[in-house]
PDB file of C-alpha atoms in Angstrom:
ATOM      1  CA  MET A   1      47.043 -55.311  34.766  1.00 44.00           C
ATOM      2  CA  GLU A   2      47.833 -52.183  36.646  1.00 47.00           C
ATOM      3  CA  ASN A   3      51.314 -50.732  36.170  1.00 48.00           C
ATOM      4  CA  LYS A   4      51.746 -49.033  39.538  1.00 52.00           C
ATOM      5  CA  LYS A   5      55.009 -49.051  41.398  1.00 52.00           C
ATOM      6  CA  LYS A   6      55.233 -49.827  45.076  1.00 54.00           C
ATOM      7  CA  PRO A   7      56.373 -47.015  47.331  1.00 53.00           C
ATOM      8  CA  ALA A   8      60.031 -47.029  48.082  1.00 54.00           C
ATOM      9  CA  LYS A   9      61.114 -48.929  51.230  1.00 59.00           C
ATOM     10  CA  GLN A  10      61.628 -46.288  53.907  1.00 56.00           C
ATOM     11  CA  PRO A  11      65.166 -45.950  55.333  1.00 56.00           C
ATOM     12  CA  THR A  12      64.073 -46.537  58.929  1.00 53.00           C
ATOM     13  CA  LYS A  13      67.445 -47.461  60.303  1.00 54.00           C
ATOM     14  CA  ASP A  14      69.126 -44.420  58.872  1.00 57.00           C
ATOM     15  CA  LEU A  15      66.154 -42.258  59.837  1.00 53.00           C
ATOM     16  CA  GLU A  16      66.280 -43.373  63.511  1.00 55.00           C
ATOM     17  CA  SER A  17      70.089 -42.659  63.813  1.00 54.00           C
ATOM     18  CA  LYS A  18      69.606 -39.302  62.214  1.00 58.00           C
ATOM     19  CA  LYS A  19      66.647 -38.483  64.445  1.00 58.00           C
ATOM     20  CA  LYS A  20      68.924 -38.422  67.421  1.00 60.00           C
ATOM     21  CA  GLY A  21      71.248 -35.914  65.845  1.00 68.00           C
ATOM     22  CA  SER A  22      73.188 -33.344  67.843  1.00 86.00           C
ATOM     23  CA  LYS A  23      71.508 -31.714  70.810  1.00 89.00           C
ATOM     24  CA  LEU A  24      72.059 -28.252  69.333  1.00 91.00           C
ATOM     25  CA  SER A  25      70.465 -29.224  66.041  1.00 88.00           C
ATOM     26  CA  LEU A  26      67.516 -30.769  67.754  1.00 89.00           C
ATOM     27  CA  PHE A  27      67.044 -27.652  69.969  1.00 92.00           C
ATOM     28  CA  PHE A  28      67.307 -25.331  66.993  1.00 92.00           C
ATOM     29  CA  ASN A  29      64.757 -27.419  65.071  1.00 89.00           C
ATOM     30  CA  LYS A  30      62.270 -27.229  67.893  1.00 91.00           C
ATOM     31  CA  PHE A  31      63.015 -23.621  68.715  1.00 93.00           C
ATOM     32  CA  SER A  32      62.671 -22.404  65.057  1.00 92.00           C
ATOM     33  CA  SER A  33      59.451 -24.364  64.590  1.00 91.00           C
ATOM     34  CA  LYS A  34      57.880 -22.798  67.679  1.00 93.00           C
ATOM     35  CA  VAL A  35      59.147 -19.317  66.867  1.00 94.00           C
ATOM     36  CA  THR A  36      57.873 -19.372  63.298  1.00 93.00           C
ATOM     37  CA  LYS A  37      54.503 -20.624  64.501  1.00 93.00           C
ATOM     38  CA  VAL A  38      54.287 -17.986  67.157  1.00 95.00           C
ATOM     39  CA  THR A  39      55.588 -15.044  65.119  1.00 94.00           C
ATOM     40  CA  GLY A  40      53.228 -15.992  62.262  1.00 93.00           C
ATOM     41  CA  SER A  41      50.213 -15.701  64.351  1.00 96.00           C
ATOM     42  CA  VAL A  42      47.659 -12.881  64.671  1.00 97.00           C
ATOM     43  CA  TYR A  43      48.676 -12.401  68.320  1.00 97.00           C
ATOM     44  CA  ALA A  44      52.350 -11.656  67.328  1.00 96.00           C
ATOM     45  CA  PHE A  45      51.150  -9.114  64.746  1.00 97.00           C
ATOM     46  CA  ILE A  46      48.947  -7.441  67.398  1.00 98.00           C
ATOM     47  CA  ALA A  47      51.849  -7.440  69.808  1.00 96.00           C
ATOM     48  CA  ALA A  48      54.124  -5.761  67.219  1.00 95.00           C
ATOM     49  CA  ILE A  49      51.538  -3.104  66.556  1.00 97.00           C
ATOM     50  CA  LEU A  50      51.106  -2.484  70.287  1.00 97.00           C
ATOM     51  CA  VAL A  51      54.892  -2.079  70.704  1.00 96.00           C
ATOM     52  CA  ILE A  52      54.950   0.478  68.004  1.00 96.00           C
ATOM     53  CA  ILE A  53      51.991   2.386  69.370  1.00 97.00           C
ATOM     54  CA  ILE A  54      53.636   2.443  72.845  1.00 96.00           C
ATOM     55  CA  TRP A  55      56.926   3.647  71.256  1.00 95.00           C
ATOM     56  CA  ALA A  56      55.146   6.353  69.344  1.00 96.00           C
ATOM     57  CA  VAL A  57      53.124   7.464  72.425  1.00 96.00           C
ATOM     58  CA  THR A  58      56.273   7.763  74.565  1.00 96.00           C
ATOM     59  CA  GLY A  59      57.837  10.031  71.879  1.00 95.00           C
ATOM     60  CA  PRO A  60      56.746  13.293  73.556  1.00 95.00           C
ATOM     61  CA  ILE A  61      57.730  11.973  77.025  1.00 95.00           C
ATOM     62  CA  PHE A  62      61.298  11.609  75.827  1.00 94.00           C
ATOM     63  CA  ASN A  63      61.193  14.662  73.601  1.00 95.00           C
ATOM     64  CA  TYR A  64      61.718  12.527  70.607  1.00 94.00           C
ATOM     65  CA  SER A  65      65.321  12.096  71.593  1.00 96.00           C
ATOM     66  CA  ASP A  66      68.055  10.194  69.758  1.00 96.00           C
ATOM     67  CA  THR A  67      67.879   7.536  72.464  1.00 95.00           C
ATOM     68  CA  TRP A  68      64.189   7.086  72.029  1.00 94.00           C
ATOM     69  CA  GLN A  69      64.720   6.543  68.251  1.00 95.00           C
ATOM     70  CA  LEU A  70      67.638   4.268  68.874  1.00 96.00           C
ATOM     71  CA  VAL A  71      65.539   1.997  71.000  1.00 94.00           C
ATOM     72  CA  ILE A  72      63.098   1.061  68.229  1.00 95.00           C
ATOM     73  CA  ASN A  73      65.829   0.998  65.561  1.00 97.00           C
ATOM     74  CA  THR A  74      68.042  -1.317  67.558  1.00 97.00           C
ATOM     75  CA  GLY A  75      65.220  -3.516  68.677  1.00 95.00           C
ATOM     76  CA  THR A  76      63.771  -4.040  65.172  1.00 96.00           C
ATOM     77  CA  THR A  77      67.243  -4.574  63.620  1.00 97.00           C
ATOM     78  CA  ILE A  78      68.179  -7.292  66.122  1.00 97.00           C
ATOM     79  CA  ILE A  79      64.803  -8.989  65.711  1.00 96.00           C
ATOM     80  CA  THR A  80      64.975  -8.880  62.011  1.00 96.00           C
ATOM     81  CA  PHE A  81      68.567 -10.229  61.910  1.00 97.00           C
ATOM     82  CA  LEU A  82      67.685 -13.195  64.050  1.00 96.00           C
ATOM     83  CA  MET A  83      64.379 -13.928  62.349  1.00 96.00           C
ATOM     84  CA  VAL A  84      66.116 -14.194  58.931  1.00 96.00           C
ATOM     85  CA  PHE A  85      68.003 -17.294  60.144  1.00 95.00           C
ATOM     86  CA  ILE A  86      65.070 -18.808  61.936  1.00 95.00           C
ATOM     87  CA  ILE A  87      62.668 -18.391  58.997  1.00 94.00           C
ATOM     88  CA  GLN A  88      65.272 -19.598  56.429  1.00 95.00           C
ATOM     89  CA  HIS A  89      65.841 -22.704  58.558  1.00 93.00           C
ATOM     90  CA  SER A  90      62.160 -23.519  58.765  1.00 92.00           C
ATOM     91  CA  GLN A  91      61.711 -22.857  55.033  1.00 93.00           C
ATOM     92  CA  ASN A  92      64.624 -25.116  54.171  1.00 91.00           C
ATOM     93  CA  LYS A  93      63.186 -27.966  56.237  1.00 90.00           C
ATOM     94  CA  ASP A  94      59.742 -27.529  54.787  1.00 91.00           C
ATOM     95  CA  GLN A  95      61.158 -27.469  51.316  1.00 91.00           C
ATOM     96  CA  ILE A  96      63.085 -30.707  51.846  1.00 89.00           C
ATOM     97  CA  ALA A  97      59.967 -32.423  53.306  1.00 90.00           C
ATOM     98  CA  LEU A  98      57.751 -31.218  50.400  1.00 91.00           C
ATOM     99  CA  GLN A  99      60.340 -32.406  47.887  1.00 87.00           C
ATOM    100  CA  LEU A 100      60.555 -35.829  49.523  1.00 87.00           C
ATOM    101  CA  LYS A 101      56.800 -36.120  49.383  1.00 88.00           C
ATOM    102  CA  LEU A 102      56.733 -35.160  45.725  1.00 85.00           C
ATOM    103  CA  ASP A 103      59.480 -37.597  44.974  1.00 83.00           C
ATOM    104  CA  GLU A 104      57.568 -40.376  46.661  1.00 85.00           C
ATOM    105  CA  LEU A 105      54.448 -39.546  44.667  1.00 85.00           C
ATOM    106  CA  ILE A 106      56.393 -39.614  41.397  1.00 81.00           C
ATOM    107  CA  ASN A 107      58.171 -42.868  42.438  1.00 81.00           C
ATOM    108  CA  SER A 108      54.865 -44.602  43.309  1.00 83.00           C
ATOM    109  CA  SER A 109      53.012 -43.462  40.244  1.00 82.00           C
ATOM    110  CA  ALA A 110      53.549 -44.537  36.651  1.00 70.00           C
ATOM    111  CA  GLY A 111      55.045 -41.161  35.949  1.00 66.00           C
ATOM    112  CA  ASN A 112      58.410 -40.279  34.602  1.00 70.00           C
ATOM    113  CA  ASN A 113      60.989 -41.176  37.328  1.00 75.00           C
ATOM    114  CA  LYS A 114      63.395 -38.676  35.672  1.00 75.00           C
ATOM    115  CA  LEU A 115      61.507 -36.034  37.620  1.00 77.00           C
ATOM    116  CA  ILE A 116      62.761 -37.310  40.901  1.00 79.00           C
ATOM    117  CA  SER A 117      65.498 -34.977  42.130  1.00 79.00           C
ATOM    118  CA  VAL A 118      64.733 -32.536  39.319  1.00 81.00           C
ATOM    119  CA  GLU A 119      65.727 -29.693  41.635  1.00 81.00           C
ATOM    120  CA  ASP A 120      69.339 -30.715  41.213  1.00 83.00           C
ATOM    121  CA  LEU A 121      69.315 -29.942  37.488  1.00 84.00           C
ATOM    122  CA  SER A 122      70.949 -26.858  35.972  1.00 87.00           C
ATOM    123  CA  GLU A 123      68.767 -23.974  34.737  1.00 88.00           C
ATOM    124  CA  GLU A 124      69.371 -25.113  31.093  1.00 89.00           C
ATOM    125  CA  GLU A 125      68.318 -28.584  31.814  1.00 86.00           C
ATOM    126  CA  LEU A 126      65.152 -27.322  33.641  1.00 86.00           C
ATOM    127  CA  ALA A 127      64.367 -25.118  30.652  1.00 87.00           C
ATOM    128  CA  VAL A 128      64.417 -28.209  28.381  1.00 88.00           C
ATOM    129  CA  MET A 129      62.210 -30.111  30.829  1.00 85.00           C
ATOM    130  CA  LYS A 130      59.808 -27.121  30.918  1.00 86.00           C
ATOM    131  CA  LYS A 131      59.545 -27.017  27.139  1.00 88.00           C
ATOM    132  CA  PHE A 132      58.811 -30.702  26.961  1.00 85.00           C
ATOM    133  CA  TYR A 133      55.995 -30.485  29.469  1.00 82.00           C
ATOM    134  CA  VAL A 134      54.552 -27.318  27.953  1.00 86.00           C
ATOM    135  CA  ARG A 135      54.446 -29.238  24.599  1.00 87.00           C
ATOM    136  CA  LEU A 136      52.956 -32.196  26.361  1.00 80.00           C
ATOM    137  CA  SER A 137      50.235 -30.058  27.979  1.00 80.00           C
ATOM    138  CA  GLY A 138      49.478 -28.285  24.721  1.00 81.00           C
ATOM    139  CA  SER A 139      49.068 -31.391  22.558  1.00 68.00           C
ATOM    140  CA  SER A 140      45.476 -32.650  22.163  1.00 53.00           C
ATOM    141  CA  ASP A 141      46.278 -36.365  22.499  1.00 53.00           C
ATOM    142  CA  GLY A 142      48.862 -36.103  25.372  1.00 48.00           C
ATOM    143  CA  ASP A 143      51.706 -36.775  22.918  1.00 51.00           C
ATOM    144  CA  ALA A 144      54.487 -34.144  22.905  1.00 47.00           C
ATOM    145  CA  SER A 145      55.279 -34.132  19.154  1.00 50.00           C
ATOM    146  CA  ASP A 146      56.108 -37.881  19.269  1.00 52.00           C
ATOM    147  CA  SER A 147      58.809 -37.247  21.869  1.00 57.00           C
ATOM    148  CA  ASP A 148      59.057 -39.856  24.562  1.00 62.00           C
ATOM    149  CA  SER A 149      61.218 -37.852  26.853  1.00 66.00           C
ATOM    150  CA  PRO A 150      62.594 -34.422  27.569  1.00 67.00           C
ATOM    151  CA  GLU A 151      65.910 -35.543  25.924  1.00 68.00           C
ATOM    152  CA  ASP A 152      63.992 -36.372  22.676  1.00 70.00           C
ATOM    153  CA  ALA A 153      62.313 -33.016  22.824  1.00 66.00           C
ATOM    154  CA  GLU A 154      65.684 -31.292  23.146  1.00 68.00           C
ATOM    155  CA  ALA A 155      67.124 -33.269  20.212  1.00 71.00           C
ATOM    156  CA  GLU A 156      63.966 -32.337  18.237  1.00 70.00           C
ATOM    157  CA  ASP A 157      64.443 -28.597  19.183  1.00 67.00           C
ATOM    158  CA  LYS A 158      68.155 -28.755  17.937  1.00 69.00           C
ATOM    159  CA  SER A 159      67.050 -30.402  14.674  1.00 70.00           C
ATOM    160  CA  ASN A 160      64.294 -27.864  14.090  1.00 67.00           C
ATOM    161  CA  SER A 161      66.509 -24.923  14.841  1.00 65.00           C
ATOM    162  CA  ALA A 162      69.216 -26.326  12.453  1.00 66.00           C
ATOM    163  CA  LYS A 163      66.522 -26.615   9.746  1.00 66.00           C
ATOM    164  CA  ASP A 164      65.388 -23.124  10.433  1.00 64.00           C
ATOM    165  CA  GLU A 165      68.899 -21.775  10.060  1.00 65.00           C
ATOM    166  CA  LYS A 166      69.243 -23.612   6.649  1.00 66.00           C
ATOM    167  CA  ASN A 167      65.904 -22.209   5.487  1.00 66.00           C
ATOM    168  CA  THR A 168      66.928 -18.632   6.394  1.00 66.00           C
ATOM    169  CA  ALA A 169      70.373 -18.823   4.865  1.00 59.00           C
TER     170      ALA A 169
END
């Protein structure tokens, strides 16, 4: 008998109501998606190089004046400032989508469901989980020192470190 879990039922009602969202949010989602696709293209890179070349060529025409320098400095600063927010928005959205896909894979497999929402753990808790999985991957039979869970591995670590302290004292 196969021990596979069924995929979680999708929250379609909530999803449909959230899809509508605010008009500003929808606009910014579409805008940031298009801008990141366009600015990440070869054509955008070529356009940026051409702007720099044109700016450099016009240097002698404007006697390399302060205004000539200010044009490129101001333009690049404004573009960089705005792109930070657009790229961050796109990355946040992509990260959430990727995390949801991974959570669904974990949920539908026979894996450890404690890994769902692991991104919400503290750094210390993540370190314990990492130690457990490093041990698991290093063991020849797939058994992490007889530990059934990361919590067991943490308790075993504490026990071993207490023994080590007694032995050194």
